[in-house]
mmCIF file of C-alpha atoms in Angstrom:
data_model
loop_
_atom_site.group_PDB
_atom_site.id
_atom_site.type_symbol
_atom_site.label_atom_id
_atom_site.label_comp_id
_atom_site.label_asym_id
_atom_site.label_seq_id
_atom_site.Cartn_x
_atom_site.Cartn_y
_atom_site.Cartn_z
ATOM 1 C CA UNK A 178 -25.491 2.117 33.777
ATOM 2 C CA UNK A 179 -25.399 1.261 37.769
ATOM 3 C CA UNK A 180 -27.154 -2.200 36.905
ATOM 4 C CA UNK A 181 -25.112 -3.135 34.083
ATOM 5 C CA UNK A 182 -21.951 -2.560 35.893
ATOM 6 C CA UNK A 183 -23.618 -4.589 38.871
ATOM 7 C CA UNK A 184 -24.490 -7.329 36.130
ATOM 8 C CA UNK A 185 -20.924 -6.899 34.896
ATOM 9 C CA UNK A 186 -19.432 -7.509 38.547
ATOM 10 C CA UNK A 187 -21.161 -10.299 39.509
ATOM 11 C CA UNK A 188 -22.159 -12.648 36.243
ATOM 12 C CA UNK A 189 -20.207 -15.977 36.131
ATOM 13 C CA UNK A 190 -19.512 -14.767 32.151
ATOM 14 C CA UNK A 191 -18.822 -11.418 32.757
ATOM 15 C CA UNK A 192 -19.847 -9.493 29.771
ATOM 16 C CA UNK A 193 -17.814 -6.246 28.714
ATOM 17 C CA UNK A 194 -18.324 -3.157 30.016
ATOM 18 C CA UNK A 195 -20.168 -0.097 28.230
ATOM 19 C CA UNK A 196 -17.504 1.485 26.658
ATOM 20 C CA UNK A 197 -18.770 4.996 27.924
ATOM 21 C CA UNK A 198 -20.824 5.919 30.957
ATOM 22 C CA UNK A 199 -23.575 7.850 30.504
ATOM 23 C CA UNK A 200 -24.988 11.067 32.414
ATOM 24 C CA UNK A 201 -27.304 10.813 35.551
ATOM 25 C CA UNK A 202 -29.330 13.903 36.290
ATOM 26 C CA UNK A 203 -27.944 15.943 33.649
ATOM 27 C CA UNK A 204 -24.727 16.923 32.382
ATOM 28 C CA UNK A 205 -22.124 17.196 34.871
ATOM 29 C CA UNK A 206 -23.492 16.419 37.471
ATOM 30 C CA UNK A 207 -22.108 14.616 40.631
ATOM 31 C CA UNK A 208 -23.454 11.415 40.527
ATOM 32 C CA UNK A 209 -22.646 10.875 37.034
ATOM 33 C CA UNK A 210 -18.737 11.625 37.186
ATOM 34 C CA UNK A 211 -18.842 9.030 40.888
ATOM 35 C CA UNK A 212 -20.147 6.596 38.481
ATOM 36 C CA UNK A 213 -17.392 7.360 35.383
ATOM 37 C CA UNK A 214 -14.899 7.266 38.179
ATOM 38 C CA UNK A 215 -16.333 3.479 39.606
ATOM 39 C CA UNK A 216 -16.060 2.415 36.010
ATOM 40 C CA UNK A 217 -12.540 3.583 35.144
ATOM 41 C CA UNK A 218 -10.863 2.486 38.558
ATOM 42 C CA UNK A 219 -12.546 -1.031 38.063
ATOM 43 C CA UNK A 220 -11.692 -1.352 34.613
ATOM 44 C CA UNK A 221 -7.973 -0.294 35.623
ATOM 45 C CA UNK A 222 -7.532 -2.752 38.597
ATOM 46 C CA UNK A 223 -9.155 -5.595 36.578
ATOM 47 C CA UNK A 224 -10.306 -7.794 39.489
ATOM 48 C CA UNK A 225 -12.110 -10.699 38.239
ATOM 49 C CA UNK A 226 -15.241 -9.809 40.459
ATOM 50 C CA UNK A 227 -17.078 -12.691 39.492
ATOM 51 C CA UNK A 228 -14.307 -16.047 39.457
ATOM 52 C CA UNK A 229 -15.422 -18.335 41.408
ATOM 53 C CA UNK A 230 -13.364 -17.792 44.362
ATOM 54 C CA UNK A 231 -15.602 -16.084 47.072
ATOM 55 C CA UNK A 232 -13.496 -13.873 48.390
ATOM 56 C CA UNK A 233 -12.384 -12.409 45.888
ATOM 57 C CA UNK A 234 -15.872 -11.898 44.391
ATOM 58 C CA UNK A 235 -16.648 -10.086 48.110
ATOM 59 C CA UNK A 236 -13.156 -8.092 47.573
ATOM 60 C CA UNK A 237 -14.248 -7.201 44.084
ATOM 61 C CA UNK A 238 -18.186 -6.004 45.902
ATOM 62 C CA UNK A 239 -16.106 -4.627 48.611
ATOM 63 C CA UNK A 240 -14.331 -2.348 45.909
ATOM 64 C CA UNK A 241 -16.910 -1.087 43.929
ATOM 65 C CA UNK A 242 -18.978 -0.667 47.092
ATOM 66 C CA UNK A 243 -16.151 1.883 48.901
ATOM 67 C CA UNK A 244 -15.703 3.613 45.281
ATOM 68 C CA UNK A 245 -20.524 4.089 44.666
ATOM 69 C CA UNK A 246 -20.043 5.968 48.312
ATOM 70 C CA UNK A 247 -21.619 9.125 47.147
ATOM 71 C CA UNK A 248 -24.480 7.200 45.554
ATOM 72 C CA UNK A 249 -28.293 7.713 46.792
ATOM 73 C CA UNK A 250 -28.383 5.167 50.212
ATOM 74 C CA UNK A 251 -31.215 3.011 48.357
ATOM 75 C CA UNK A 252 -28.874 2.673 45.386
ATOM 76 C CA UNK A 253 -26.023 1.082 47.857
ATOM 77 C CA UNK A 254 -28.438 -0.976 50.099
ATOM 78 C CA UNK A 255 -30.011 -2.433 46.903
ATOM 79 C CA UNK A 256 -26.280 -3.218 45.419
ATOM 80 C CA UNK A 257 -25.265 -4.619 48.927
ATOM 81 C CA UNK A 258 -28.054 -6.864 49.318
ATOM 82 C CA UNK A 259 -27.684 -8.396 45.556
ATOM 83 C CA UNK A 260 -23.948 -8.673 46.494
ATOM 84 C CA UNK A 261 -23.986 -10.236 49.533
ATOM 85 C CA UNK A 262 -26.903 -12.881 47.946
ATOM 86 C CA UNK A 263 -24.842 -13.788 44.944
ATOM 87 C CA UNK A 264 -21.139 -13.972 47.354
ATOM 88 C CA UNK A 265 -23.193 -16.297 49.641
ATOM 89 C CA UNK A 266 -24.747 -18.667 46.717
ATOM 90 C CA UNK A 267 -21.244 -19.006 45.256
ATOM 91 C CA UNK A 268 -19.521 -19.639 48.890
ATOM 92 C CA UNK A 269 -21.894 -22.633 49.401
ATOM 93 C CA UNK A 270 -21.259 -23.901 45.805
ATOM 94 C CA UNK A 271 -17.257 -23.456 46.157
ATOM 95 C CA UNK A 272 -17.704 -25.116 49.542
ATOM 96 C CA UNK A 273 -19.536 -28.251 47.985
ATOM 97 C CA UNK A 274 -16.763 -28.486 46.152
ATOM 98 C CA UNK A 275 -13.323 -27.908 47.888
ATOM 99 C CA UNK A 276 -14.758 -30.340 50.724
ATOM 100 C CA UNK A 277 -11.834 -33.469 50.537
ATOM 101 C CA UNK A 278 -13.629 -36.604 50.119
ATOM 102 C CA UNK A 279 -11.711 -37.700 53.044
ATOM 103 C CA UNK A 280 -13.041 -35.536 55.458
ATOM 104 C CA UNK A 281 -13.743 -37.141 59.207
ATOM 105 C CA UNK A 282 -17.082 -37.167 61.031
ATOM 106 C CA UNK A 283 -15.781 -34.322 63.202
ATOM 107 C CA UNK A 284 -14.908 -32.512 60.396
ATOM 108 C CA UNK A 285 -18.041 -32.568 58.397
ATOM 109 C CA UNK A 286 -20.520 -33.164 61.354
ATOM 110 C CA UNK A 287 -22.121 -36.501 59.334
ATOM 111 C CA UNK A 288 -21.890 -39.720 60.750
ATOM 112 C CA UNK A 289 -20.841 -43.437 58.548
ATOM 113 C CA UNK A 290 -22.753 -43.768 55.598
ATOM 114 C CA UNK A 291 -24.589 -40.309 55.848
ATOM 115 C CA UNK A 292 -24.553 -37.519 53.341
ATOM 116 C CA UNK A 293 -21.682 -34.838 54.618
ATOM 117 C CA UNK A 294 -23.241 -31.609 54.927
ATOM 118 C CA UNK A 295 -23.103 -28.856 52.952
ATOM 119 C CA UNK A 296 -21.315 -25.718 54.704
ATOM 120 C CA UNK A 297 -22.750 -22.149 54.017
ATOM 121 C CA UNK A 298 -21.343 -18.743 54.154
ATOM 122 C CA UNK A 299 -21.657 -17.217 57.962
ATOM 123 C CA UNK A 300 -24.387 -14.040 57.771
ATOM 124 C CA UNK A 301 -23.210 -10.977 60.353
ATOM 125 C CA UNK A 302 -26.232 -11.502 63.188
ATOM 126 C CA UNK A 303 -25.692 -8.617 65.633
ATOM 127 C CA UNK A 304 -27.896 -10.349 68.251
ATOM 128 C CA UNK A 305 -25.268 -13.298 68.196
ATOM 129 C CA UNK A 306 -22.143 -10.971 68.247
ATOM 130 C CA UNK A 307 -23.381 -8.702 71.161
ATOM 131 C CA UNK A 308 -24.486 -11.936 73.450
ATOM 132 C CA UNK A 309 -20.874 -13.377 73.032
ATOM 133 C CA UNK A 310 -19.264 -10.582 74.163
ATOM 134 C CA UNK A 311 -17.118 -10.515 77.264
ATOM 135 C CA UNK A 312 -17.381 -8.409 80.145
ATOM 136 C CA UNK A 313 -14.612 -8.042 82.114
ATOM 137 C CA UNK A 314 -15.917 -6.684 84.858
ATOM 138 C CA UNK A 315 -18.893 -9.398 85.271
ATOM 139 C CA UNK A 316 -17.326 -11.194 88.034
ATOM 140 C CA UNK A 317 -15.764 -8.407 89.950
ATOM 141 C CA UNK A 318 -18.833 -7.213 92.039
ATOM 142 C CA UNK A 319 -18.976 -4.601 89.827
ATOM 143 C CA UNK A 320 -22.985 -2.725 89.482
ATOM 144 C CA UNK A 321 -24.603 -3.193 86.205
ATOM 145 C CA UNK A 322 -25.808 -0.318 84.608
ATOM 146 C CA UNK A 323 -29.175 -0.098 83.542
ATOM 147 C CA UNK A 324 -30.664 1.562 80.634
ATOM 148 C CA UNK A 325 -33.193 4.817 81.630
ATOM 149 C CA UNK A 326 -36.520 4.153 81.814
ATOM 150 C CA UNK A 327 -38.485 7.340 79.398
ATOM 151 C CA UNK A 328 -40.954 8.572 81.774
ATOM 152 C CA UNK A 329 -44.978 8.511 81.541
ATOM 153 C CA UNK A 330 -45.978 12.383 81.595
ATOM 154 C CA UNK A 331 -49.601 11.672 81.228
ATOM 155 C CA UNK A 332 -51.964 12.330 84.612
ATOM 156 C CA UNK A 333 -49.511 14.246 86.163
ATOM 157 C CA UNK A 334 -49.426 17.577 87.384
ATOM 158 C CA UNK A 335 -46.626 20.151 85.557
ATOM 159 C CA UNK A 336 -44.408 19.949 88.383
ATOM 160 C CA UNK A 337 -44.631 16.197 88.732
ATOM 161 C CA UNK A 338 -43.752 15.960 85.131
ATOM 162 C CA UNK A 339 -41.161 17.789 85.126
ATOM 163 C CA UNK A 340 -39.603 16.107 87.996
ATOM 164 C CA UNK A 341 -39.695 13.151 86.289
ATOM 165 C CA UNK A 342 -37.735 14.513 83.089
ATOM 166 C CA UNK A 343 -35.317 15.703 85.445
ATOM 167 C CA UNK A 344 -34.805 12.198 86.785
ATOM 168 C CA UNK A 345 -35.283 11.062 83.519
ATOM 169 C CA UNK A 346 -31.817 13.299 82.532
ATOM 170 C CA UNK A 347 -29.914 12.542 85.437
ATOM 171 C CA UNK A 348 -30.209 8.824 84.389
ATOM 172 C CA UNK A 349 -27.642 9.227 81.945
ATOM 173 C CA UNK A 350 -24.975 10.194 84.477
ATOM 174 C CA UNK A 351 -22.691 13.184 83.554
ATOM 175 C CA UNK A 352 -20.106 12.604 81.071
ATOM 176 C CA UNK A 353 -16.283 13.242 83.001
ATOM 177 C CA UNK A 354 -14.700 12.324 79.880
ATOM 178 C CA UNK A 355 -12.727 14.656 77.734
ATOM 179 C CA UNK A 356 -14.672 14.171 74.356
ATOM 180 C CA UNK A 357 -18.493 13.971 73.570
ATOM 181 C CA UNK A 358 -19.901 10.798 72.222
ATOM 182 C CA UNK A 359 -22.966 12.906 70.275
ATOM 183 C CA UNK A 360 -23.100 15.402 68.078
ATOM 184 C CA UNK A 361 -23.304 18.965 70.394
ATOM 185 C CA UNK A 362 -24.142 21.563 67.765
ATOM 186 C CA UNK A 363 -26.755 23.253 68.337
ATOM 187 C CA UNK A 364 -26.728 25.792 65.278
ATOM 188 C CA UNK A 365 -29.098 23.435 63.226
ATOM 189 C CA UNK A 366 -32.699 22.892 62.887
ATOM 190 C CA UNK A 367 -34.845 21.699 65.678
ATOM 191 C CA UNK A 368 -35.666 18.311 63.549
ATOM 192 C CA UNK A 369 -31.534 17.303 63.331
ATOM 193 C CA UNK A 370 -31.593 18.184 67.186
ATOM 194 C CA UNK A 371 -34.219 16.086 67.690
ATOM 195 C CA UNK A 372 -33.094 12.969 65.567
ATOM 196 C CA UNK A 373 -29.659 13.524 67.683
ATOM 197 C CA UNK A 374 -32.471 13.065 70.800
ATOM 198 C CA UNK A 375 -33.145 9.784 69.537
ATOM 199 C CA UNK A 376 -29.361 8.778 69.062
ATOM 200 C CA UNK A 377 -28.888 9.674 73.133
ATOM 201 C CA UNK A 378 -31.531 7.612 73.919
ATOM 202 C CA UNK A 379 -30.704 4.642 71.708
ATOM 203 C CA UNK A 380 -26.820 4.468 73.268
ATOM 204 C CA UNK A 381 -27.906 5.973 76.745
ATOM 205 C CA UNK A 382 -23.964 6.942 77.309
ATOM 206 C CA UNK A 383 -22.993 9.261 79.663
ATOM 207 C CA UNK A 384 -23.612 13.670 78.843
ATOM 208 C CA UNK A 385 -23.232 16.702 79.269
ATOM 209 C CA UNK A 386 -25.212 20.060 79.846
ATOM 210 C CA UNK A 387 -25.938 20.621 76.354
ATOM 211 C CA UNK A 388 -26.651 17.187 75.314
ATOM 212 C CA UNK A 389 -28.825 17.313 78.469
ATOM 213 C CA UNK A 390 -30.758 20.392 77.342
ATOM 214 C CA UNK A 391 -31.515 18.590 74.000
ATOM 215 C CA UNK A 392 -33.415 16.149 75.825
ATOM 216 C CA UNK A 393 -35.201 18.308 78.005
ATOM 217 C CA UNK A 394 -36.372 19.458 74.943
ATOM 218 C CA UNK A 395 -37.288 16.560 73.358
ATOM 219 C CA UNK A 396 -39.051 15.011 76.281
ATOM 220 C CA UNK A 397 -41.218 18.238 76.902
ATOM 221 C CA UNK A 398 -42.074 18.158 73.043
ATOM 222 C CA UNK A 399 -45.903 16.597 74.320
ATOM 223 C CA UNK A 400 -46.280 19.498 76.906
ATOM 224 C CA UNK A 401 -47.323 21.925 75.036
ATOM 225 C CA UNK A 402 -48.603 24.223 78.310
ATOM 226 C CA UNK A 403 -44.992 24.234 79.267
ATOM 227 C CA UNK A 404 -42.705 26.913 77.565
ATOM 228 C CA UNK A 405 -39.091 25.999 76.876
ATOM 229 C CA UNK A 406 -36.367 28.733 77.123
ATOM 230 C CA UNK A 407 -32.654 28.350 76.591
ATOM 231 C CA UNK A 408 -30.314 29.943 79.103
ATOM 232 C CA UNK A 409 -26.728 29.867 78.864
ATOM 233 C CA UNK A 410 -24.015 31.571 81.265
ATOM 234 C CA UNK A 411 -20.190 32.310 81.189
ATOM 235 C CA UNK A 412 -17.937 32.165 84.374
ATOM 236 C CA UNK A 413 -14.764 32.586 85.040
ATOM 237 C CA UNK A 414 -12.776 30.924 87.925
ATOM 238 C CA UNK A 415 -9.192 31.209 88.280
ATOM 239 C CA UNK A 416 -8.307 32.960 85.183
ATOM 240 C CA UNK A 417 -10.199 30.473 83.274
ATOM 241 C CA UNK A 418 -13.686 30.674 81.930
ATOM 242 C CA UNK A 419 -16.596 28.362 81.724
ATOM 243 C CA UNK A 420 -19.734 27.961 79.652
ATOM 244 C CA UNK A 421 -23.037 26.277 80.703
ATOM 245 C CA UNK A 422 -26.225 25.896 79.701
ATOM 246 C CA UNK A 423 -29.814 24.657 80.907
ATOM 247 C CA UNK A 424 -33.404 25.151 79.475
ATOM 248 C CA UNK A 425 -35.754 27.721 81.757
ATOM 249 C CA UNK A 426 -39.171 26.270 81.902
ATOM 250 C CA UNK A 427 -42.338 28.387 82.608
ATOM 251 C CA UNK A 428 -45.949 27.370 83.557
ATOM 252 C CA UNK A 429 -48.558 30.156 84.023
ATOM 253 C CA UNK A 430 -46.509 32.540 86.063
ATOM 254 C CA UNK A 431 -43.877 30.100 87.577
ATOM 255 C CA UNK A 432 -40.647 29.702 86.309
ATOM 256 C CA UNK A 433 -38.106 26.644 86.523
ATOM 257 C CA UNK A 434 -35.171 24.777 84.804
ATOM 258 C CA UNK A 435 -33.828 21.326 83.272
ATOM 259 C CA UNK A 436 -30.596 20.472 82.650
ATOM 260 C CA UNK A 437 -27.540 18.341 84.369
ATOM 261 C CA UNK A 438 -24.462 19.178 85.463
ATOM 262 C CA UNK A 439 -21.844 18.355 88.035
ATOM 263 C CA UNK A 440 -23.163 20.573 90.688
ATOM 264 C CA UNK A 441 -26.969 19.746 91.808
ATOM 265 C CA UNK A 442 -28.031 23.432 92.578
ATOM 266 C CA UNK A 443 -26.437 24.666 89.114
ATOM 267 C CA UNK A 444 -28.989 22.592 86.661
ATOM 268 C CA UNK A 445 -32.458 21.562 87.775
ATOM 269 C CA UNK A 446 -34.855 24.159 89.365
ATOM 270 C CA UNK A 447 -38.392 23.686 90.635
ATOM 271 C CA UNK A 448 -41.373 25.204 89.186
ATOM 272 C CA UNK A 449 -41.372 28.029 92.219
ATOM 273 C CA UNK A 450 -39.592 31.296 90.910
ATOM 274 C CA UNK A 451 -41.865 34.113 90.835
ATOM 275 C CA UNK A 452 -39.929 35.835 87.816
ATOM 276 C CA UNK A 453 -36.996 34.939 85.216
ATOM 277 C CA UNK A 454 -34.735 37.733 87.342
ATOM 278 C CA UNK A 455 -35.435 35.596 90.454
ATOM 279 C CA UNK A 456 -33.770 32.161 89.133
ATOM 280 C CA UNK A 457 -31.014 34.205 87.464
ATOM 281 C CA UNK A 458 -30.279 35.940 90.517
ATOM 282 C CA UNK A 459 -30.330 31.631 92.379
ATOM 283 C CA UNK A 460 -28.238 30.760 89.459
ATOM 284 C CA UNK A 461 -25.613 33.652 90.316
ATOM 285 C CA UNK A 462 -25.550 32.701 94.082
ATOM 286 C CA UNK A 463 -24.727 29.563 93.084
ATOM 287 C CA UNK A 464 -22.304 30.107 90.824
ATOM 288 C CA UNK A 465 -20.517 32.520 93.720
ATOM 289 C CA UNK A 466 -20.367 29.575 96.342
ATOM 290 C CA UNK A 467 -18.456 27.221 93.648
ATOM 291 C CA UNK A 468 -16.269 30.779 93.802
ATOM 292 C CA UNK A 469 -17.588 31.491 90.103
ATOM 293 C CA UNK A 470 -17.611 34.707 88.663
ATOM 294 C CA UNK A 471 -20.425 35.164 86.427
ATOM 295 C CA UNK A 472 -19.838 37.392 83.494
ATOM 296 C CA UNK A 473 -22.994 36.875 81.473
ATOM 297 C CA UNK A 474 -26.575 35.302 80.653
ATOM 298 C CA UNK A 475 -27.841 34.704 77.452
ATOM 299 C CA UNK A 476 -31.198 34.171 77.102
ATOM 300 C CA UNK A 477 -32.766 32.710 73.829
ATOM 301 C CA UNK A 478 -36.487 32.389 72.318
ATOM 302 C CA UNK A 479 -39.280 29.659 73.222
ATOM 303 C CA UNK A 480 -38.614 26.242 71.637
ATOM 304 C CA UNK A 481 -41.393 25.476 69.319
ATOM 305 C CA UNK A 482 -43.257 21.962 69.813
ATOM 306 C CA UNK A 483 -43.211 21.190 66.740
ATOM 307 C CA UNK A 484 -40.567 18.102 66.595
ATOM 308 C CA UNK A 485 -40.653 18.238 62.791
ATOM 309 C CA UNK A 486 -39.845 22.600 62.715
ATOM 310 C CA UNK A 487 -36.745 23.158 60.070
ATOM 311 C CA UNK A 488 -35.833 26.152 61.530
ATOM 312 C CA UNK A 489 -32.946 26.562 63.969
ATOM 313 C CA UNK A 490 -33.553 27.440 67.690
ATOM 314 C CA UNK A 491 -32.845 30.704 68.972
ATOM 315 C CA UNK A 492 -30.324 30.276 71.607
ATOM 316 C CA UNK A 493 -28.995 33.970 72.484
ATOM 317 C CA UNK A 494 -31.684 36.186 72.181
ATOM 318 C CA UNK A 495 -30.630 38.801 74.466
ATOM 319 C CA UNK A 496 -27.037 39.245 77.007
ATOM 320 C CA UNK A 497 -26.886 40.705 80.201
ATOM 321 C CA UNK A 498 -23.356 41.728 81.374
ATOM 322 C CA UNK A 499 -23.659 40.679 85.087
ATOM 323 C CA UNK A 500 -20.183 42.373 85.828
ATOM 324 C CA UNK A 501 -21.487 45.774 85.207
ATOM 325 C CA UNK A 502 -25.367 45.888 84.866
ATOM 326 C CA UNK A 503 -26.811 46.501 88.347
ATOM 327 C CA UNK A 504 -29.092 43.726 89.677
ATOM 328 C CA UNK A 505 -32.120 46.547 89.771
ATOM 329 C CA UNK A 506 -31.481 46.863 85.718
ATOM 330 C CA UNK A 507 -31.556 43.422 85.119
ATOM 331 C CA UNK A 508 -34.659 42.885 86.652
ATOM 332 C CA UNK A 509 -36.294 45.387 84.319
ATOM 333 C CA UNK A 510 -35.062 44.213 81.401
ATOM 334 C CA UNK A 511 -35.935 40.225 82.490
ATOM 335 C CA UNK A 512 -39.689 41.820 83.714
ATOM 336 C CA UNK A 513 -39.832 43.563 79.667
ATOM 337 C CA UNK A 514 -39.118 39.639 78.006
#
């Protein structure tokens, strides 16, 4: 049915439409009432898709394009392609002829007593658009940003490597602005998390903490000796509170952490903590200089390193109250995890 309404939309005769749709994937289904309702809307508006006016044949495209949005992508990029092929064959034939005989040399770009040329339909070339772009602040001795380099983790000791990740992160400068540019939830599986890794590092805009701990994630994916731990807090300062969040990374016996955030001593840690009650205990110290009071940690499970794992990430495992649990508790039940 798709192809003979395509047919239908975009042949110079434009034979009649079948007089019923028929059923995709069985009776009822989705797909098949989208395509009814494409049908019946163009049959109502009556656009003649395929005159030989060019924009209106891209309107009519245009149309049935917006109305096949719940189709299968290939079905669309298929359509869009055949669209855009047959609008820009009839644009260079409508051109051919609309061109005045008259037309000057400027006009038509062909010199006296040579063949005016024929003008084409303009493709979209991103390349083209993004180079003619103006930046205002070019001339204003204003410092160009540059894109962050991934790092190399191979012949490098753990700590080196994670050094570099945590340069790697801090790259992307914290984000001071009051929306997110990426998509921060991180009650999904590890593979979305990771494809919304690749999205960070194709814009490189600015982030936050959690955006941050997806990467540290994603980065550390190839070392597999290094074990990945989410670690989240909640503060409170001046009757408001405060969530955070970093990934706790442990080689051997030595514990550390990745993240960013807008205090240095409240995100990356070196590989040098004895125990996980020893950087929570840095972490709280911290948090009490900024005049933070630290109501709880929530610790989650290891990351797996498997990029392509469906299942979600465990980020809260277990809580500690750190108003009320004594410090000598907490170590205990840091030492049983």
């Amino acid at each position: 049915f798709f192809s003979s309404l395509l047919s239908w939309c975009l042949c110079p005769h434009k034979p009649s439409p079948p007089r019923r749709a028929p059923r995709l994937y069985g009776q009822g289904s989705r797909t098949s009432a989208r395509l009814e309702c494409v049908w019946l809307k163009c049959k109502n508006l009556s656009i003649p898709l395929a005159s030989r006016q060019p924009s209106t044949t891209l309107c009519g495209c245009v149309v049935v394009m917006a109305l096949v949005g719940g189709l299968p992508d290939a079905l669309r990029i298929a359509s869009l392609n055949a669209a855009q092929a047959k609008v820009a064959g009839e644009a260079t034939a409508y051109d051919a002829r609309s061109a005045p005989a008259e037309a000057s040399d400027a006009d038509n770009g062909a010199g006296e007593g040579e063949v005016p040329k024929k003008r084409t339909m303009r493709t979209f070339d991103r390349d083209l658009v993004i180079s003619r772009l103006h930046n205002p602040f070019k001339d204003k001795d204003v410092q160009e940003v540059e894109y962050p380099v991934r790092p190399v983790l191979r012949q490098k000791s753990t700590a080196s490597q994670l050094r570099s990740v945590q340069k790697y992160i801090n790259a992307f400068q914290y984000n001071y602005l009051p929306r997110t540019f990426f998509n921060t939830n991180k009650n999904r599986p590890l593979v979305r998390i990771m494809d919304t890794c690749k999205e960070i590092i194709k814009e490189s805009l600015p982030i936050r903490c959690l955006e941050a701990s997806f990467l540290a994630v994603y980065i550390t994916q190839e070392l597999s000796e290094v074990v990945r731990i989410p670690l989240s807090f909640k503060t409170e300062f001046d009757g408001n509170f405060y969530r955070h969040i970093v990934i706790l990374t442990r080689h051997n016996t030595k514990w550390g952490s990745l993240g960013l955030s807008r205090k240095a001593d409240l995100m990356y840690k070196t590989l040098t903590f004895e125990s996980l009650a020893d950087i929570l205990w840095d972490y709280k110290v911290a948090y009490e200089k900024y005049h933070h009071t630290v109501h709880s940690f929530k610790v989650g499970l290891p990351i797996s390193h498997d990029s392509t794992h469906s299942s979600t990430p465990c980020w809260k495992f277990f809580a500690i109250n750190a108003r009320t649990t004594p410090w000598e508790e907490v170590t205990k039940l840091t030492a049983n995890y």
